[in-house]
Short mmCIF file of C-alpha atoms (C1' of nucleotides) in Angstrom, two decimals:
data_model
loop_
_atom_site.label_atom_id
_atom_site.label_comp_id
_atom_site.label_asym_id
_atom_site.label_seq_id
_atom_site.Cartn_x
_atom_site.Cartn_y
_atom_site.Cartn_z
CA UNK H 1 170.57 -57.47 13.71
CA UNK H 2 173.09 -54.69 13.12
CA UNK H 3 175.49 -55.00 10.17
CA UNK H 4 178.61 -52.88 9.83
CA UNK H 5 180.59 -52.14 6.69
CA UNK H 6 182.77 -55.24 7.10
CA UNK H 7 179.76 -57.53 7.44
CA UNK H 8 178.31 -56.12 4.22
CA UNK H 9 181.61 -56.55 2.41
CA UNK H 10 181.91 -60.13 3.61
CA UNK H 11 178.35 -60.86 2.48
CA UNK H 12 179.10 -59.31 -0.88
CA UNK H 13 182.17 -61.49 -1.27
CA UNK H 14 180.22 -64.63 -0.39
CA UNK H 15 177.38 -63.78 -2.75
CA UNK H 16 180.00 -63.34 -5.45
CA UNK H 17 181.71 -66.65 -4.60
CA UNK H 18 180.42 -68.80 -1.77
CA UNK H 19 183.50 -71.00 -1.99
CA UNK H 20 186.02 -68.24 -1.48
CA UNK H 21 188.39 -69.07 1.38
CA UNK H 22 188.29 -67.08 4.61
CA UNK H 23 191.82 -65.92 3.87
CA UNK H 24 190.80 -64.56 0.44
CA UNK H 25 187.82 -62.74 1.89
CA UNK H 26 189.97 -61.45 4.73
CA UNK H 27 192.51 -59.98 2.32
CA UNK H 28 189.66 -58.34 0.42
CA UNK H 29 188.08 -56.70 3.46
CA UNK H 30 191.13 -56.23 5.68
CA UNK H 31 190.69 -58.93 8.32
CA UNK H 32 192.42 -62.15 9.31
CA UNK H 33 190.94 -65.44 8.16
CA UNK H 34 189.75 -66.39 11.62
CA UNK H 35 188.07 -63.02 12.15
CA UNK H 36 186.21 -63.52 8.89
CA UNK H 37 185.15 -67.01 9.95
CA UNK H 38 183.82 -65.70 13.25
CA UNK H 39 181.76 -63.07 11.45
CA UNK H 40 180.44 -65.56 8.90
CA UNK H 41 179.46 -67.95 11.71
CA UNK H 42 177.64 -65.10 13.42
CA UNK H 43 175.90 -64.05 10.19
CA UNK H 44 174.68 -67.63 9.78
CA UNK H 45 173.59 -67.97 13.41
CA UNK H 46 171.57 -64.77 13.24
CA UNK H 47 169.92 -65.82 9.98
CA UNK H 48 171.38 -63.06 7.83
CA UNK H 49 173.08 -65.69 5.67
CA UNK H 50 170.61 -68.55 5.29
CA UNK H 51 172.86 -70.93 3.39
CA UNK H 52 175.13 -71.49 0.42
CA UNK H 53 173.90 -72.69 -2.93
CA UNK H 54 175.18 -73.49 -6.41
CA UNK H 55 174.09 -71.22 -9.22
CA UNK H 56 172.82 -73.44 -12.02
CA UNK H 57 171.96 -72.53 -15.61
CA UNK H 58 168.26 -73.47 -15.73
CA UNK H 59 168.45 -74.40 -19.43
CA UNK H 60 171.18 -76.93 -18.67
CA UNK H 61 168.70 -78.78 -16.45
CA UNK H 62 165.99 -78.63 -19.08
CA UNK H 63 164.06 -75.61 -17.74
CA UNK H 64 163.97 -73.77 -21.04
CA UNK H 65 160.64 -71.98 -20.70
CA UNK H 66 159.32 -69.62 -18.05
CA UNK H 67 156.08 -67.77 -17.49
CA UNK H 68 154.38 -65.38 -15.10
CA UNK H 69 150.82 -66.16 -14.05
CA UNK H 70 148.44 -63.75 -12.34
CA UNK H 71 145.96 -65.45 -10.04
CA UNK H 72 142.46 -64.08 -9.44
CA UNK H 73 140.94 -65.76 -6.39
CA UNK H 74 137.63 -65.94 -4.55
CA UNK H 75 137.02 -63.21 -2.00
CA UNK H 76 137.82 -65.17 1.14
CA UNK H 77 140.97 -66.91 -0.06
CA UNK H 78 143.81 -66.76 2.48
CA UNK H 79 147.44 -66.28 1.37
CA UNK H 80 148.35 -69.48 3.20
CA UNK H 81 145.83 -71.39 1.08
CA UNK H 82 147.55 -70.16 -2.06
CA UNK H 83 150.98 -70.92 -0.63
CA UNK H 84 150.02 -74.45 0.31
CA UNK H 85 148.42 -75.15 -3.04
CA UNK H 86 151.11 -73.83 -5.35
CA UNK H 87 154.09 -75.09 -3.37
CA UNK H 88 153.13 -78.61 -4.43
CA UNK H 89 154.37 -77.76 -7.93
CA UNK H 90 158.15 -77.68 -8.40
CA UNK H 91 157.48 -75.62 -11.52
CA UNK H 92 156.33 -72.72 -9.33
CA UNK H 93 159.66 -71.18 -8.35
CA UNK H 94 158.21 -68.04 -6.83
CA UNK H 95 154.83 -66.79 -5.63
CA UNK H 96 153.61 -63.67 -3.87
CA UNK H 97 150.38 -61.91 -3.07
CA UNK H 98 150.27 -58.47 -4.64
CA UNK H 99 148.30 -55.25 -4.81
CA UNK H 100 146.19 -54.49 -7.87
CA UNK H 101 143.54 -56.46 -9.69
CA UNK H 102 145.19 -59.85 -9.35
CA UNK H 103 145.57 -61.50 -5.96
CA UNK H 104 148.84 -63.29 -6.56
CA UNK H 105 151.67 -63.54 -9.07
CA UNK H 106 153.41 -66.84 -9.80
CA UNK H 107 156.72 -67.39 -11.57
CA UNK H 108 156.85 -70.74 -13.36
CA UNK H 109 159.71 -72.68 -14.92
CA UNK H 110 158.95 -75.55 -17.28
CA UNK H 111 160.48 -77.65 -20.01
CA UNK H 112 158.43 -76.15 -22.85
CA UNK H 113 155.25 -74.21 -23.58
CA UNK H 114 153.06 -77.30 -23.42
CA UNK H 115 154.44 -77.98 -19.96
CA UNK H 116 153.60 -74.42 -18.89
CA UNK H 117 150.10 -74.93 -20.21
CA UNK H 118 149.68 -78.16 -18.24
CA UNK H 119 150.77 -76.53 -14.97
CA UNK H 120 148.48 -73.55 -15.50
CA UNK H 121 145.57 -75.93 -16.17
CA UNK H 122 146.21 -77.64 -12.85
CA UNK H 123 146.47 -74.34 -11.00
CA UNK H 124 143.39 -72.89 -12.68
CA UNK H 125 141.46 -75.98 -11.56
CA UNK H 126 142.10 -75.27 -7.88
CA UNK H 127 138.83 -74.49 -6.07
CA UNK H 128 139.68 -70.95 -4.93
CA UNK H 129 140.98 -69.80 -8.34
CA UNK H 130 138.48 -67.77 -10.34
CA UNK H 131 140.70 -67.12 -13.35
CA UNK H 132 144.32 -66.74 -14.41
CA UNK H 133 146.21 -64.48 -16.77
CA UNK H 134 149.56 -65.67 -18.02
CA UNK H 135 152.54 -64.23 -19.85
CA UNK H 136 155.26 -66.36 -21.41
CA UNK H 137 158.79 -65.01 -21.02
CA UNK H 138 160.30 -64.15 -24.39
CA UNK H 139 163.80 -63.30 -23.21
CA UNK H 140 165.36 -62.84 -19.83
CA UNK H 141 167.17 -59.51 -19.58
CA UNK H 142 168.31 -59.33 -15.97
CA UNK H 143 168.69 -61.94 -13.24
CA UNK H 144 170.57 -60.74 -10.18
CA UNK H 145 171.20 -63.04 -7.22
CA UNK H 146 169.57 -61.50 -4.11
CA UNK H 147 172.09 -59.88 -1.81
CA UNK H 148 174.41 -58.88 -4.62
CA UNK H 149 173.75 -55.24 -3.85
CA UNK H 150 173.25 -53.40 -0.60
CA UNK H 151 170.82 -50.47 -0.17
CA UNK H 152 172.14 -46.86 -0.11
CA UNK Q 1 175.82 -81.02 -22.57
CA UNK Q 2 174.59 -84.42 -21.44
CA UNK Q 3 173.85 -84.96 -17.72
CA UNK Q 4 173.49 -88.40 -16.18
CA UNK Q 5 171.77 -89.31 -12.93
CA UNK Q 6 174.94 -88.78 -10.87
CA UNK Q 7 175.46 -85.29 -12.29
CA UNK Q 8 171.92 -84.34 -11.36
CA UNK Q 9 172.33 -85.72 -7.86
CA UNK Q 10 175.58 -83.82 -7.40
CA UNK Q 11 173.95 -80.61 -8.62
CA UNK Q 12 171.07 -81.19 -6.24
CA UNK Q 13 173.45 -81.65 -3.33
CA UNK Q 14 175.34 -78.46 -4.22
CA UNK Q 15 172.17 -76.42 -4.61
CA UNK Q 16 171.17 -77.67 -1.16
CA UNK Q 17 174.57 -76.81 0.33
CA UNK Q 18 177.31 -75.33 -1.82
CA UNK Q 19 179.84 -75.83 0.97
CA UNK Q 20 179.33 -79.56 1.36
CA UNK Q 21 182.63 -81.42 1.09
CA UNK Q 22 183.33 -83.68 -1.88
CA UNK Q 23 183.46 -86.62 0.51
CA UNK Q 24 179.99 -85.85 1.86
CA UNK Q 25 178.52 -85.52 -1.62
CA UNK Q 26 180.34 -88.68 -2.67
CA UNK Q 27 178.81 -90.66 0.15
CA UNK Q 28 175.39 -89.31 -0.80
CA UNK Q 29 175.64 -90.25 -4.49
CA UNK Q 30 177.94 -93.26 -4.26
CA UNK Q 31 181.24 -91.91 -5.58
CA UNK Q 32 184.67 -91.17 -4.16
CA UNK Q 33 185.57 -87.59 -3.28
CA UNK Q 34 187.92 -87.24 -6.22
CA UNK Q 35 185.34 -88.53 -8.68
CA UNK Q 36 182.88 -85.96 -7.35
CA UNK Q 37 185.45 -83.18 -7.69
CA UNK Q 38 186.17 -84.12 -11.30
CA UNK Q 39 182.48 -84.01 -12.15
CA UNK Q 40 181.97 -80.70 -10.37
CA UNK Q 41 184.96 -79.24 -12.23
CA UNK Q 42 183.47 -80.46 -15.50
CA UNK Q 43 180.03 -79.06 -14.64
CA UNK Q 44 181.64 -75.68 -14.00
CA UNK Q 45 183.78 -75.80 -17.17
CA UNK Q 46 180.75 -76.58 -19.32
CA UNK Q 47 178.71 -73.82 -17.71
CA UNK Q 48 176.08 -76.04 -16.14
CA UNK Q 49 177.11 -74.75 -12.73
CA UNK Q 50 177.79 -71.04 -13.11
CA UNK Q 51 179.04 -70.38 -9.61
CA UNK Q 52 178.44 -70.62 -5.90
CA UNK Q 53 176.62 -67.97 -3.94
CA UNK Q 54 175.46 -67.21 -0.42
CA UNK Q 55 171.73 -67.17 0.20
CA UNK Q 56 170.97 -63.95 2.06
CA UNK Q 57 167.77 -62.88 3.80
CA UNK Q 58 166.89 -59.72 1.82
CA UNK Q 59 165.22 -58.10 4.86
CA UNK Q 60 168.45 -58.45 6.82
CA UNK Q 61 170.15 -56.24 4.25
CA UNK Q 62 167.35 -53.70 4.34
CA UNK Q 63 165.44 -54.86 1.23
CA UNK Q 64 162.09 -55.03 2.98
CA UNK Q 65 159.82 -54.09 0.07
CA UNK Q 66 159.40 -55.61 -3.37
CA UNK Q 67 157.27 -54.84 -6.38
CA UNK Q 68 156.53 -56.04 -9.89
CA UNK Q 69 156.36 -53.46 -12.64
CA UNK Q 70 154.91 -54.01 -16.10
CA UNK Q 71 156.56 -51.88 -18.79
CA UNK Q 72 154.67 -50.65 -21.85
CA UNK Q 73 157.15 -49.43 -24.45
CA UNK Q 74 157.17 -47.64 -27.78
CA UNK Q 75 156.72 -49.82 -30.84
CA UNK Q 76 160.33 -50.02 -31.96
CA UNK Q 77 161.95 -50.60 -28.56
CA UNK Q 78 164.55 -53.40 -28.62
CA UNK Q 79 164.92 -55.83 -25.70
CA UNK Q 80 168.57 -54.85 -25.44
CA UNK Q 81 167.53 -51.21 -24.93
CA UNK Q 82 165.39 -52.23 -22.00
CA UNK Q 83 168.12 -54.47 -20.60
CA UNK Q 84 170.72 -51.74 -20.81
CA UNK Q 85 168.46 -49.16 -19.21
CA UNK Q 86 167.12 -51.16 -16.27
CA UNK Q 87 170.38 -52.93 -15.42
CA UNK Q 88 171.70 -49.58 -14.18
CA UNK Q 89 169.39 -49.90 -11.18
CA UNK Q 90 170.49 -52.36 -8.47
CA UNK Q 91 166.87 -52.32 -7.32
CA UNK Q 92 165.88 -54.19 -10.50
CA UNK Q 93 166.74 -57.77 -9.57
CA UNK Q 94 165.03 -59.38 -12.54
CA UNK Q 95 163.66 -58.31 -15.90
CA UNK Q 96 162.20 -60.13 -18.88
CA UNK Q 97 160.29 -59.39 -22.04
CA UNK Q 98 156.94 -61.14 -22.05
CA UNK Q 99 153.90 -61.94 -24.17
CA UNK Q 100 150.65 -60.10 -23.55
CA UNK Q 101 149.81 -56.43 -23.34
CA UNK Q 102 152.93 -55.35 -21.50
CA UNK Q 103 156.34 -55.55 -23.15
CA UNK Q 104 158.42 -56.35 -20.11
CA UNK Q 105 158.07 -57.30 -16.46
CA UNK Q 106 160.50 -56.04 -13.81
CA UNK Q 107 161.02 -57.35 -10.30
CA UNK Q 108 162.18 -54.63 -7.93
CA UNK Q 109 163.61 -54.76 -4.40
CA UNK Q 110 163.74 -51.61 -2.32
CA UNK Q 111 164.01 -50.38 1.24
CA UNK Q 112 160.42 -49.13 1.49
CA UNK Q 113 157.43 -48.09 -0.60
CA UNK Q 114 158.79 -44.59 -1.14
CA UNK Q 115 161.97 -46.13 -2.52
CA UNK Q 116 159.91 -48.28 -4.91
CA UNK Q 117 158.07 -45.17 -6.03
CA UNK Q 118 161.33 -43.33 -6.68
CA UNK Q 119 162.73 -46.15 -8.82
CA UNK Q 120 159.51 -46.46 -10.83
CA UNK Q 121 159.58 -42.71 -11.45
CA UNK Q 122 163.08 -42.99 -12.87
CA UNK Q 123 162.12 -45.94 -15.04
CA UNK Q 124 158.91 -44.33 -16.23
CA UNK Q 125 160.96 -41.31 -17.29
CA UNK Q 126 163.06 -43.34 -19.73
CA UNK Q 127 162.41 -42.22 -23.32
CA UNK Q 128 161.09 -45.53 -24.67
CA UNK Q 129 158.65 -46.12 -21.79
CA UNK Q 130 155.05 -45.19 -22.58
CA UNK Q 131 153.56 -46.20 -19.25
CA UNK Q 132 154.02 -48.56 -16.32
CA UNK Q 133 151.71 -50.63 -14.14
CA UNK Q 134 153.03 -51.72 -10.77
CA UNK Q 135 152.04 -54.12 -8.03
CA UNK Q 136 153.53 -54.04 -4.56
CA UNK Q 137 154.22 -57.44 -3.01
CA UNK Q 138 152.09 -57.99 0.08
CA UNK Q 139 153.63 -61.27 1.21
CA UNK Q 140 156.05 -63.69 -0.37
CA UNK Q 141 154.65 -67.22 -0.42
CA UNK Q 142 157.27 -69.22 -2.33
CA UNK Q 143 160.91 -68.55 -3.22
CA UNK Q 144 162.75 -71.57 -4.57
CA UNK Q 145 166.42 -71.34 -5.57
CA UNK Q 146 166.75 -72.24 -9.28
CA UNK Q 147 168.09 -75.73 -9.83
CA UNK Q 148 166.52 -77.11 -6.67
CA UNK Q 149 164.32 -79.35 -8.76
CA UNK Q 150 164.95 -81.27 -11.94
CA UNK Q 151 162.30 -81.73 -14.68
CA UNK Q 152 160.40 -85.04 -14.97
"C1'" DT X 1 186.79 -92.27 -20.56
"C1'" DA X 2 185.94 -92.56 -15.80
"C1'" DT X 3 187.17 -94.40 -11.38
"C1'" DG X 4 189.48 -95.09 -6.50
"C1'" DA X 5 193.62 -94.50 -3.64
"C1'" DA X 6 197.17 -91.79 -1.75
"C1'" DA X 7 200.19 -87.84 -0.54
"C1'" DG X 8 201.45 -83.07 -0.08
"C1'" DA X 9 199.47 -78.55 0.06
"C1'" DA X 10 195.94 -75.61 1.46
"C1'" DC X 11 192.33 -74.68 4.48
"C1'" DC X 12 189.35 -74.85 8.51
"C1'" DT X 13 188.59 -74.73 13.41
"C1'" DG X 14 189.03 -73.76 18.22
"C1'" DG X 15 191.84 -72.24 22.03
"C1'" DC X 16 194.55 -68.63 23.63
"C1'" DC X 17 196.25 -63.90 23.95
"C1'" DG W 1 190.50 -59.01 16.50
"C1'" DG W 2 195.13 -61.69 15.71
"C1'" DC W 3 198.04 -65.80 16.17
"C1'" DC W 4 198.96 -70.57 16.26
"C1'" DA W 5 198.47 -75.76 16.19
"C1'" DG W 6 196.02 -79.92 15.11
"C1'" DG W 7 192.58 -81.93 12.24
"C1'" DT W 8 190.12 -81.80 7.88
"C1'" DT W 9 189.65 -80.98 3.14
"C1'" DC W 10 191.34 -80.05 -1.42
"C1'" DT W 11 194.03 -81.06 -5.37
"C1'" DT W 12 196.96 -83.66 -8.21
"C1'" DT W 13 199.06 -87.76 -9.62
"C1'" DC W 14 199.08 -92.59 -10.48
"C1'" DA W 15 197.30 -97.08 -11.40
"C1'" DT W 16 193.20 -99.59 -12.99
"C1'" DA W 17 189.02 -101.19 -15.56
#
DNA sequence: TATGAAAGAACCTGGCC
DNA sequence: GGCCAGGTTCTTTCATA
């Protein structure tokens, strides 16, 4: 769907603070509260905004360790097989198939290094996985919520 | 800070829907609306909840392509140098120093493959970068908002 | 220290222009 | 898109365990 400048500004405001009132957003972008509400409703209906969520400090919940794991799979493995298999683990917060030597890259959050190890063991034991290559995160430098910026 | 079962349930409800009313959350966890509000206020004051944000479909904003880029840096490069340098690019949505051969891993969102290429060129041109190794994302399999799950 | 109830203020929502 | 009215929610205070 087509987004104009106001839509993008409204999205930016909601990414910044999803609990901002329609009146506050309206003042920011130059619209009345009800006009903002109508646009937000439309953005939700069309699937541009998929929901509202709380930003939580992962450490506060006990997720103090993270890792990236490259997956090397058997030749005929389908992406959906990987998706199905890894989505059973809440520790796998992100997964994607990629170009290059590895077939997929997983992002894992765990309570400690031993926990990471345990999850990788489980994943490496899956039938279509040939081998894995993992990197523990030493320090997180950047973590931007998606939608914070708009292209061009 | 210490979180009890109710705190975790409230956080879960807010990660699910940051615009749920206090009364709705209260009914879900077995508290009155005002008790829920007090706990949410406390969770925000202590930094457990860092904010509320809209979940946006990146494609809808024009971010249709993503890539992971491994950074190989000169021996004496400090993490803060990398952080400072890459945070200037809105395309870099995540960055972390990691164990293994590479020094850092970047997650990039862009409008197309040419855009990815342009950003990598800029990053590769930074003085402390020796070389880069990038993987384009073919398909995203999993993308869980942080805080959706709770350890153990 | 944490809770539930209650009341006024602020906000949302839908109809109308 | 703006304005307005009725219903809902938020926010604070107070009393209680």
